[in-house]
Amino acid sequence: MKKILIIGSQGQLGSDLSKELKNKSGIEIVTLDHTQIELKDKSSVHRSITGLRPDIVINCAAFVRVDDCEDDPSHAIEVNSIGAGYVAQASAKIDAQCVYISTDYVFDGSKNTPYSEDDPAYPINIYGISKLSGEHMVRSYCPKHYIVRSSGLYGLAGSSGKGGNFVETIIRLAKQGKPLNIVQDQTLTPTFTKDLSAAIAELIDKGDFGTYHITNSGECSWFLFAKAILDITGLKTELTPTTTAEYGAKAKRPAYSVLSNKKIEEIGISLLRSWEEALENYLSLRT
Ligand SMILES: NC(=O)c1ccc[n+]([C@@H]2O[C@H](COP(=O)([O-])OP(=O)(O)OC[C@H]3O[C@@H](n4cnc5c(N)ncnc54)[C@H](OP(=O)(O)O)[C@@H]3O)[C@@H](O)[C@H]2O)c1
């Protein structure tokens, strides 16, 4: 029996991953949410991990509010980097594998073709800096690691940190009849956490440690993503494309952050379905 600890188990990815792994035979799942573990507290992290003695630790917890990270860089670094380091250290101490979830925002967005795992990472906002630093912590402290970078996550639990997710925000505003101005000059791959969870479950079965990009297939702008949400749900409201400059968010964001998934294909993991199919599935599952 393999024991897997999921940290951040109430989040979008953490909750889907818990569901995904519960269905697998030979696996015992243990979960810790923010009320049970504090990543900023070294003794809380070490006590939890060395006490539970899992074979694999999956760290899905993070400070994910990208604009708020600009206002509170020390909190971002403490949670996403130093806290991730505590998790990796404690995992290594008990010879457990450590899985760290990272982001497309480690890239600056200057490319216009999908980023591979070997492309140099130059984050342009504090969130990306804190996550890249978290990656370095994990690589340095825990040799048996997987770093999984993904993009534009949405899941049925909704991001508690973000107070929902992009899909839910669009639906809520459209139901209120609010006009929507959505950026069309940032290209990404929105990814359903249910699909990402299934791929992570396959990945940790392989034993090929390292860094991997995992997203749904295809790419779109936030504007096209919003349009697809309205088209599929049939909700009607005014939708206008805008630019990053006009929108004026606090944090800079990469203009292009699509991740190439070739490496997972090379180790025998099937590519994830298209972002459009994943979105349809999400919309059919939400209540
Ligand atoms: N969301 C995205 O678009 C996106 C894109 C690429 C990569 N990622 C990465 O994917 C992972 C999962 O993201 P997600 O969207 O599932 O996030 P989420 O839904 O916001 O979940 C994150 C969880 O972490 C917990 N948490 C926050 N600070 C903590 C701390 N100091 N100690 C312990 N727990 C803490 C949160 O609890 P509370 O809410 O109770 O504080 C929450 O349950 C993260 O590593 C994120 O960086 C996210």
Short mmCIF file of C-alpha atoms and ligand atoms in Angstrom, two decimals:
data_model
loop_
_atom_site.label_atom_id
_atom_site.label_comp_id
_atom_site.label_asym_id
_atom_site.label_seq_id
_atom_site.Cartn_x
_atom_site.Cartn_y
_atom_site.Cartn_z
CA MET A 1 0.00 0.00 0.00
CA LYS A 2 1.41 3.41 -1.03
CA LYS A 3 0.60 6.35 1.24
CA ILE A 4 0.10 9.69 -0.51
CA LEU A 5 -0.22 12.98 1.36
CA ILE A 6 -2.03 15.85 -0.37
CA ILE A 7 -1.33 19.31 1.07
CA GLY A 8 -3.83 22.03 0.08
CA SER A 9 -6.56 19.42 -0.17
CA GLN A 10 -9.45 21.93 -0.12
CA GLY A 11 -8.19 23.80 -3.19
CA GLN A 12 -9.29 23.23 -6.77
CA LEU A 13 -6.45 20.88 -7.66
CA GLY A 14 -6.05 19.36 -4.20
CA SER A 15 -9.70 18.30 -4.02
CA ASP A 16 -9.76 16.81 -7.53
CA LEU A 17 -6.49 15.01 -6.92
CA SER A 18 -7.87 13.54 -3.68
CA LYS A 19 -10.92 12.24 -5.60
CA GLU A 20 -8.78 10.88 -8.44
CA LEU A 21 -6.35 9.02 -6.20
CA LYS A 22 -9.07 7.64 -3.88
CA ASN A 23 -10.30 5.53 -6.80
CA LYS A 24 -6.94 3.85 -7.33
CA SER A 25 -6.18 0.54 -5.71
CA GLY A 26 -3.09 0.13 -3.55
CA ILE A 27 -3.16 3.79 -2.51
CA GLU A 28 -3.97 5.27 0.88
CA ILE A 29 -4.73 9.00 0.77
CA VAL A 30 -4.12 11.40 3.62
CA THR A 31 -5.08 15.05 3.23
CA LEU A 32 -4.16 18.28 5.00
CA ASP A 33 -5.94 21.58 4.44
CA HIS A 34 -4.94 25.05 5.60
CA THR A 35 -6.56 24.51 9.03
CA GLN A 36 -4.26 21.51 9.58
CA ILE A 37 -0.93 22.69 8.15
CA GLU A 38 0.71 26.08 7.76
CA LEU A 39 3.38 26.19 5.07
CA LYS A 40 4.97 29.29 6.61
CA ASP A 41 5.62 27.37 9.83
CA LYS A 42 8.59 25.03 9.51
CA SER A 43 7.68 22.97 12.57
CA SER A 44 4.05 22.57 11.41
CA VAL A 45 5.29 21.24 8.04
CA HIS A 46 7.98 18.95 9.46
CA ARG A 47 5.73 17.63 12.24
CA SER A 48 2.92 16.83 9.80
CA ILE A 49 5.07 15.11 7.20
CA THR A 50 7.41 13.18 9.47
CA GLY A 51 4.45 12.19 11.67
CA LEU A 52 2.38 10.81 8.78
CA ARG A 53 5.37 9.24 6.95
CA PRO A 54 3.86 9.18 3.45
CA ASP A 55 5.66 7.68 0.45
CA ILE A 56 4.67 10.66 -1.73
CA VAL A 57 3.87 14.24 -0.74
CA ILE A 58 1.91 16.34 -3.25
CA ASN A 59 2.01 20.05 -2.43
CA CYS A 60 -1.02 21.76 -4.00
CA ALA A 61 -1.07 24.64 -1.49
CA ALA A 62 -0.03 28.11 -2.62
CA PHE A 63 -0.72 31.83 -2.39
CA VAL A 64 -2.30 32.14 -5.83
CA ARG A 65 -3.69 35.69 -6.00
CA VAL A 66 -1.32 37.03 -8.64
CA ASP A 67 -2.08 40.74 -8.15
CA ASP A 68 -2.03 40.49 -4.33
CA CYS A 69 1.44 38.91 -4.54
CA GLU A 70 2.71 42.30 -5.83
CA ASP A 71 1.44 43.98 -2.63
CA ASP A 72 2.75 41.27 -0.32
CA PRO A 73 5.88 39.77 -1.85
CA SER A 74 7.19 38.47 1.47
CA HIS A 75 4.00 36.42 2.03
CA ALA A 76 4.27 35.06 -1.53
CA ILE A 77 7.90 34.05 -1.01
CA GLU A 78 7.20 32.61 2.46
CA VAL A 79 4.38 30.35 1.21
CA ASN A 80 5.29 29.54 -2.40
CA SER A 81 9.04 29.33 -2.01
CA ILE A 82 10.27 28.89 1.57
CA GLY A 83 7.18 26.86 2.55
CA ALA A 84 7.64 24.66 -0.52
CA GLY A 85 11.24 24.21 0.63
CA TYR A 86 10.09 23.03 4.08
CA VAL A 87 7.82 20.47 2.38
CA ALA A 88 10.69 19.25 0.19
CA GLN A 89 13.14 19.07 3.13
CA ALA A 90 10.71 17.11 5.29
CA SER A 91 9.90 14.77 2.37
CA ALA A 92 13.59 14.08 1.77
CA LYS A 93 14.10 13.42 5.48
CA ILE A 94 11.70 10.45 5.36
CA ASP A 95 12.84 9.47 1.83
CA ALA A 96 9.45 10.41 0.36
CA GLN A 97 8.92 11.70 -3.16
CA CYS A 98 7.84 15.34 -3.40
CA VAL A 99 5.50 16.77 -6.04
CA TYR A 100 5.40 20.56 -6.44
CA ILE A 101 2.79 22.27 -8.62
CA SER A 102 4.16 25.23 -10.54
CA THR A 103 2.95 27.60 -13.19
CA ASP A 104 3.23 28.95 -16.74
CA TYR A 105 3.90 32.32 -15.07
CA VAL A 106 7.55 31.30 -14.58
CA PHE A 107 7.97 32.37 -18.24
CA ASP A 108 8.15 35.95 -19.52
CA GLY A 109 5.88 35.31 -22.52
CA SER A 110 8.28 36.59 -25.16
CA LYS A 111 8.00 33.39 -27.25
CA ASN A 112 5.14 32.71 -29.63
CA THR A 113 5.46 28.93 -29.71
CA PRO A 114 4.80 26.59 -26.76
CA TYR A 115 7.38 26.65 -23.95
CA SER A 116 9.27 23.43 -23.29
CA GLU A 117 10.64 22.37 -19.93
CA ASP A 118 14.14 23.33 -21.16
CA ASP A 119 13.25 26.92 -22.02
CA PRO A 120 14.80 29.42 -19.61
CA ALA A 121 12.35 30.74 -17.04
CA TYR A 122 12.28 34.52 -16.51
CA PRO A 123 9.22 35.41 -14.42
CA ILE A 124 7.85 38.95 -14.75
CA ASN A 125 5.72 39.12 -11.60
CA ILE A 126 6.18 38.30 -7.91
CA TYR A 127 3.90 35.26 -8.08
CA GLY A 128 6.07 33.78 -10.89
CA ILE A 129 9.26 34.66 -9.00
CA SER A 130 7.96 32.99 -5.83
CA LYS A 131 6.90 29.85 -7.74
CA LEU A 132 10.19 29.57 -9.66
CA SER A 133 12.05 29.96 -6.39
CA GLY A 134 9.80 27.20 -4.96
CA GLU A 135 10.86 24.98 -7.87
CA HIS A 136 14.53 25.60 -7.03
CA MET A 137 13.90 24.76 -3.37
CA VAL A 138 12.30 21.46 -4.33
CA ARG A 139 15.08 20.55 -6.81
CA SER A 140 17.71 21.40 -4.27
CA TYR A 141 16.21 19.70 -1.18
CA CYS A 142 14.46 16.61 -2.53
CA PRO A 143 16.14 14.53 -5.25
CA LYS A 144 13.02 12.40 -5.77
CA HIS A 145 10.81 15.20 -7.07
CA TYR A 146 8.30 16.00 -9.76
CA ILE A 147 7.68 19.63 -10.68
CA VAL A 148 4.46 19.99 -12.64
CA ARG A 149 3.82 23.30 -14.38
CA SER A 150 0.26 24.01 -15.48
CA SER A 151 -1.83 26.97 -16.59
CA GLY A 152 -5.16 28.76 -16.04
CA LEU A 153 -6.60 26.25 -13.57
CA TYR A 154 -10.31 25.89 -12.90
CA GLY A 155 -11.94 23.15 -10.85
CA LEU A 156 -15.24 22.28 -9.24
CA ALA A 157 -14.04 23.34 -5.78
CA GLY A 158 -13.33 26.86 -7.07
CA SER A 159 -10.15 28.56 -5.92
CA SER A 160 -10.79 29.59 -2.33
CA GLY A 161 -7.75 31.84 -2.56
CA LYS A 162 -9.18 33.62 -5.58
CA GLY A 163 -12.81 33.50 -4.42
CA GLY A 164 -13.94 31.25 -7.27
CA ASN A 165 -12.24 30.83 -10.63
CA PHE A 166 -12.36 32.51 -14.04
CA VAL A 167 -15.28 30.38 -15.28
CA GLU A 168 -17.38 31.04 -12.19
CA THR A 169 -16.59 34.75 -12.33
CA ILE A 170 -17.74 34.99 -15.95
CA ILE A 171 -20.94 33.08 -15.18
CA ARG A 172 -21.71 35.21 -12.11
CA LEU A 173 -21.14 38.52 -13.93
CA ALA A 174 -23.07 37.38 -17.00
CA LYS A 175 -26.05 36.36 -14.82
CA GLN A 176 -25.96 39.86 -13.30
CA GLY A 177 -26.03 41.27 -16.86
CA LYS A 178 -22.69 43.02 -16.34
CA PRO A 179 -20.75 43.96 -19.50
CA LEU A 180 -17.43 42.11 -19.69
CA ASN A 181 -14.11 43.54 -20.89
CA ILE A 182 -11.69 40.63 -21.23
CA VAL A 183 -8.08 40.70 -22.40
CA GLN A 184 -7.38 39.27 -25.81
CA ASP A 185 -3.59 39.74 -25.90
CA GLN A 186 -2.66 37.03 -23.38
CA THR A 187 -2.59 33.50 -24.79
CA LEU A 188 -2.66 30.45 -22.52
CA THR A 189 -4.21 27.01 -22.15
CA PRO A 190 -7.02 26.91 -19.57
CA THR A 191 -6.82 23.61 -17.73
CA PHE A 192 -9.48 21.65 -15.84
CA THR A 193 -8.04 20.38 -12.53
CA LYS A 194 -9.89 17.05 -12.98
CA ASP A 195 -7.85 16.37 -16.15
CA LEU A 196 -4.62 17.59 -14.57
CA SER A 197 -5.25 15.32 -11.58
CA ALA A 198 -5.62 12.24 -13.78
CA ALA A 199 -2.33 13.06 -15.53
CA ILE A 200 -0.51 13.66 -12.22
CA ALA A 201 -1.78 10.27 -10.97
CA GLU A 202 -0.25 8.66 -14.07
CA LEU A 203 2.98 10.63 -13.74
CA ILE A 204 3.73 9.61 -10.15
CA ASP A 205 3.31 5.99 -11.17
CA LYS A 206 6.16 6.29 -13.67
CA GLY A 207 9.12 7.02 -11.40
CA ASP A 208 10.65 9.39 -14.00
CA PHE A 209 11.49 12.30 -11.71
CA GLY A 210 11.91 15.81 -13.14
CA THR A 211 10.03 18.81 -14.46
CA TYR A 212 6.92 18.42 -16.62
CA HIS A 213 4.42 20.66 -18.38
CA ILE A 214 0.82 19.40 -18.16
CA THR A 215 -2.17 21.33 -19.53
CA ASN A 216 -5.24 20.64 -21.60
CA SER A 217 -4.52 20.80 -25.38
CA GLY A 218 -4.78 23.86 -27.60
CA GLU A 219 -4.56 27.54 -26.74
CA CYS A 220 -6.73 30.65 -26.54
CA SER A 221 -6.88 34.15 -25.14
CA TRP A 222 -8.81 34.96 -21.96
CA PHE A 223 -11.31 36.71 -24.29
CA LEU A 224 -11.89 33.52 -26.34
CA PHE A 225 -12.12 31.50 -23.14
CA ALA A 226 -14.83 33.87 -21.85
CA LYS A 227 -16.64 33.69 -25.22
CA ALA A 228 -16.64 29.87 -25.07
CA ILE A 229 -18.09 29.98 -21.53
CA LEU A 230 -20.94 32.25 -22.72
CA ASP A 231 -21.50 30.19 -25.90
CA ILE A 232 -21.73 26.86 -24.05
CA THR A 233 -23.89 28.15 -21.18
CA GLY A 234 -26.09 30.27 -23.48
CA LEU A 235 -25.69 33.23 -21.10
CA LYS A 236 -25.99 36.58 -22.82
CA THR A 237 -24.10 39.70 -21.89
CA GLU A 238 -21.98 42.25 -23.70
CA LEU A 239 -18.46 40.86 -24.21
CA THR A 240 -15.74 43.20 -25.44
CA PRO A 241 -12.08 42.38 -26.11
CA THR A 242 -9.59 44.59 -24.33
CA THR A 243 -5.82 44.81 -24.03
CA THR A 244 -3.56 44.10 -21.07
CA ALA A 245 -2.50 47.77 -21.08
CA GLU A 246 -6.13 49.00 -21.04
CA TYR A 247 -7.14 46.50 -18.37
CA GLY A 248 -4.27 47.68 -16.15
CA ALA A 249 -3.92 44.82 -13.67
CA LYS A 250 -1.36 45.32 -10.90
CA ALA A 251 0.86 42.37 -11.88
CA LYS A 252 2.45 42.01 -15.31
CA ARG A 253 1.43 38.82 -17.08
CA PRO A 254 3.12 36.92 -19.91
CA ALA A 255 1.59 37.66 -23.33
CA TYR A 256 2.08 34.02 -24.33
CA SER A 257 2.39 31.19 -21.82
CA VAL A 258 1.33 28.06 -23.67
CA LEU A 259 3.22 24.99 -22.42
CA SER A 260 4.40 22.21 -24.71
CA ASN A 261 3.23 18.83 -23.36
CA LYS A 262 5.61 16.77 -25.55
CA LYS A 263 7.67 15.52 -22.62
CA ILE A 264 4.76 13.76 -20.89
CA GLU A 265 3.85 12.18 -24.24
CA GLU A 266 7.43 10.90 -24.54
CA ILE A 267 7.16 9.03 -21.23
CA GLY A 268 3.89 7.41 -22.28
CA ILE A 269 1.22 9.69 -20.81
CA SER A 270 -1.60 10.52 -23.22
CA LEU A 271 -2.05 14.18 -24.09
CA LEU A 272 -5.00 15.78 -22.31
CA ARG A 273 -8.18 16.56 -24.26
CA SER A 274 -8.73 20.01 -25.77
CA TRP A 275 -9.50 22.93 -23.47
CA GLU A 276 -12.90 23.27 -25.23
CA GLU A 277 -13.91 19.65 -24.41
CA ALA A 278 -12.65 20.04 -20.85
CA LEU A 279 -14.66 23.23 -20.40
CA GLU A 280 -17.84 21.56 -21.71
CA ASN A 281 -17.30 18.73 -19.25
CA TYR A 282 -16.72 21.16 -16.35
CA LEU A 283 -19.89 23.08 -17.21
CA SER A 284 -21.91 19.86 -17.34
CA LEU A 285 -20.59 18.75 -13.91
CA ARG A 286 -21.03 21.98 -11.93
CA THR A 287 -24.27 22.26 -10.01
N1 LIG B 1 -5.01 28.76 -10.24
C1 LIG B 1 -4.28 28.78 -11.35
O1 LIG B 1 -4.70 29.33 -12.37
C2 LIG B 1 -2.94 28.10 -11.40
C3 LIG B 1 -2.23 28.06 -12.59
C4 LIG B 1 -1.01 27.39 -12.63
C5 LIG B 1 -0.52 26.77 -11.49
N2 LIG B 1 -1.22 26.87 -10.32
C6 LIG B 1 -0.67 26.21 -9.13
O2 LIG B 1 -1.47 25.06 -8.90
C7 LIG B 1 -1.55 24.79 -7.51
C8 LIG B 1 -3.02 24.62 -7.11
O3 LIG B 1 -3.72 25.83 -7.40
P1 LIG B 1 -5.29 25.94 -7.12
O4 LIG B 1 -5.87 26.77 -8.21
O5 LIG B 1 -5.85 24.59 -6.81
O6 LIG B 1 -5.26 26.85 -5.79
P2 LIG B 1 -6.42 27.04 -4.70
O7 LIG B 1 -7.70 26.47 -5.16
O8 LIG B 1 -6.39 28.49 -4.28
O9 LIG B 1 -5.90 26.15 -3.49
C9 LIG B 1 -4.74 26.47 -2.78
C10 LIG B 1 -4.92 25.94 -1.37
O10 LIG B 1 -3.72 26.28 -0.63
C11 LIG B 1 -4.13 26.65 0.69
N3 LIG B 1 -3.11 27.52 1.27
C12 LIG B 1 -2.85 28.81 0.95
N4 LIG B 1 -1.86 29.29 1.72
C13 LIG B 1 -1.48 28.28 2.54
C14 LIG B 1 -0.51 28.17 3.59
N5 LIG B 1 0.23 29.22 3.93
N6 LIG B 1 -0.39 26.99 4.22
C15 LIG B 1 -1.20 25.94 3.90
N7 LIG B 1 -2.14 26.00 2.95
C16 LIG B 1 -2.28 27.14 2.28
C17 LIG B 1 -5.43 27.39 0.47
O11 LIG B 1 -6.17 27.42 1.66
P3 LIG B 1 -6.99 28.76 2.07
O12 LIG B 1 -7.74 29.20 0.85
O13 LIG B 1 -7.83 28.30 3.20
O14 LIG B 1 -5.95 29.76 2.46
C18 LIG B 1 -6.10 26.55 -0.63
O15 LIG B 1 -6.91 25.52 -0.11
C19 LIG B 1 -0.81 25.93 -6.81
O16 LIG B 1 0.51 25.51 -6.53
C20 LIG B 1 -0.75 27.03 -7.85
O17 LIG B 1 0.37 27.87 -7.68
C21 LIG B 1 -2.42 27.50 -10.25
#
